[in-house]
């Protein structure tokens, strides 16, 4: 029996003798209630995280600090992409004479920033080896009227500037 005060209280304990089957059923119901409560708490936390992530249209799951250099929403033909310079972690120095890496965030549905969401990623490896790293990310909401041609032309501007 659980020691959790919310679930561990058995109001009928000692008052009504339970058969083995009734005791098993009581344990099953208690377990189901506890698991349901834990599941709902996980869903609440997940929902809160989703709300926090979607408050900002350009939020990412990147695990690295970055400095946004260009925002495609300000272009003559706006796009929902942006260019950032990834800031190296403490103790890591990048050499601007080394070949820069430009990492394009894959639009695979996991959320913006998935290409660098952990230390052992393309971004992490390039920074660790002293390369300057740039990241082309995207906002979760497309710009009205944006075409593939607009995106290509906008990204060419990113590559030319980095």
Short mmCIF file of C-alpha atoms in Angstrom, two decimals, residues 44-136:
data_model
loop_
_atom_site.label_atom_id
_atom_site.label_comp_id
_atom_site.label_asym_id
_atom_site.label_seq_id
_atom_site.Cartn_x
_atom_site.Cartn_y
_atom_site.Cartn_z
CA UNK A 44 0.27 19.33 -17.45
CA UNK A 45 4.04 19.93 -17.36
CA UNK A 46 4.37 19.06 -21.05
CA UNK A 47 1.54 21.42 -21.91
CA UNK A 48 3.15 24.24 -19.93
CA UNK A 49 6.43 23.67 -21.78
CA UNK A 50 4.60 23.75 -25.12
CA UNK A 51 2.90 27.02 -24.20
CA UNK A 52 6.27 28.52 -23.22
CA UNK A 53 7.84 27.32 -26.50
CA UNK A 54 5.04 28.69 -28.69
CA UNK A 55 4.79 32.11 -27.03
CA UNK A 56 7.76 33.22 -29.12
CA UNK A 57 7.37 32.49 -32.84
CA UNK A 58 11.14 32.08 -33.22
CA UNK A 59 11.81 29.94 -30.15
CA UNK A 60 14.01 26.90 -30.66
CA UNK A 61 15.20 23.80 -28.89
CA UNK A 62 18.83 24.73 -29.56
CA UNK A 63 21.17 23.76 -26.76
CA UNK A 64 23.60 26.55 -27.63
CA UNK A 65 23.54 30.30 -27.15
CA UNK A 66 23.36 32.30 -30.33
CA UNK A 67 23.31 35.81 -31.68
CA UNK A 68 20.69 36.51 -34.33
CA UNK A 69 22.37 38.30 -37.25
CA UNK A 70 19.61 38.57 -39.85
CA UNK A 71 15.87 38.10 -39.76
CA UNK A 72 14.19 37.22 -43.04
CA UNK A 73 10.95 38.83 -41.91
CA UNK A 74 12.56 42.23 -42.57
CA UNK A 75 13.49 41.42 -46.20
CA UNK A 76 11.78 43.11 -49.15
CA UNK A 77 10.05 39.75 -49.76
CA UNK A 78 9.74 38.51 -46.15
CA UNK A 79 10.48 34.91 -45.22
CA UNK A 80 10.16 33.08 -41.92
CA UNK A 81 13.86 32.19 -41.70
CA UNK A 82 16.68 33.82 -39.74
CA UNK A 83 20.46 33.58 -39.54
CA UNK A 84 22.35 33.30 -36.25
CA UNK A 85 25.96 33.00 -35.22
CA UNK A 86 26.38 30.27 -32.66
CA UNK A 87 28.30 31.37 -29.58
CA UNK A 88 30.96 28.91 -28.45
CA UNK A 89 30.59 27.36 -25.00
CA UNK A 90 32.79 28.62 -22.20
CA UNK A 91 36.39 27.56 -22.71
CA UNK A 92 36.02 27.07 -26.47
CA UNK A 93 37.62 29.53 -28.89
CA UNK A 94 36.67 29.72 -32.55
CA UNK A 95 39.16 30.67 -35.26
CA UNK A 96 37.70 32.94 -37.95
CA UNK A 97 40.40 31.71 -40.35
CA UNK A 98 38.88 28.22 -40.26
CA UNK A 99 36.15 27.27 -42.69
CA UNK A 100 32.77 28.35 -41.31
CA UNK A 101 29.97 25.86 -40.94
CA UNK A 102 26.47 26.93 -41.93
CA UNK A 103 23.88 24.54 -40.60
CA UNK A 104 20.41 24.55 -42.08
CA UNK A 105 17.76 23.57 -39.59
CA UNK A 106 15.84 20.60 -41.02
CA UNK A 107 12.13 21.22 -41.35
CA UNK A 108 11.23 17.76 -40.16
CA UNK A 109 8.40 18.64 -37.81
CA UNK A 110 10.24 18.17 -34.51
CA UNK A 111 10.48 21.89 -33.91
CA UNK A 112 12.92 24.63 -34.81
CA UNK A 113 16.47 23.99 -33.63
CA UNK A 114 16.51 20.21 -33.79
CA UNK A 115 19.86 20.27 -35.68
CA UNK A 116 21.64 21.51 -32.54
CA UNK A 117 19.59 20.40 -29.60
CA UNK A 118 22.39 18.49 -27.89
CA UNK A 119 26.10 18.98 -27.27
CA UNK A 120 27.06 16.08 -29.58
CA UNK A 121 25.56 17.52 -32.75
CA UNK A 122 26.82 19.19 -35.91
CA UNK A 123 26.96 22.50 -34.06
CA UNK A 124 28.70 21.08 -31.00
CA UNK A 125 31.31 19.20 -33.03
CA UNK A 126 32.12 22.20 -35.26
CA UNK A 127 32.44 24.59 -32.29
CA UNK A 128 34.56 22.09 -30.36
CA UNK A 129 36.96 21.98 -33.33
CA UNK A 130 37.24 25.78 -33.43
CA UNK A 131 35.10 26.49 -36.49
CA UNK A 132 32.78 29.49 -36.60
CA UNK A 133 29.22 28.18 -36.87
CA UNK A 134 26.17 29.84 -38.35
CA UNK A 135 22.66 28.52 -38.09
CA UNK A 136 19.73 29.08 -40.44
#
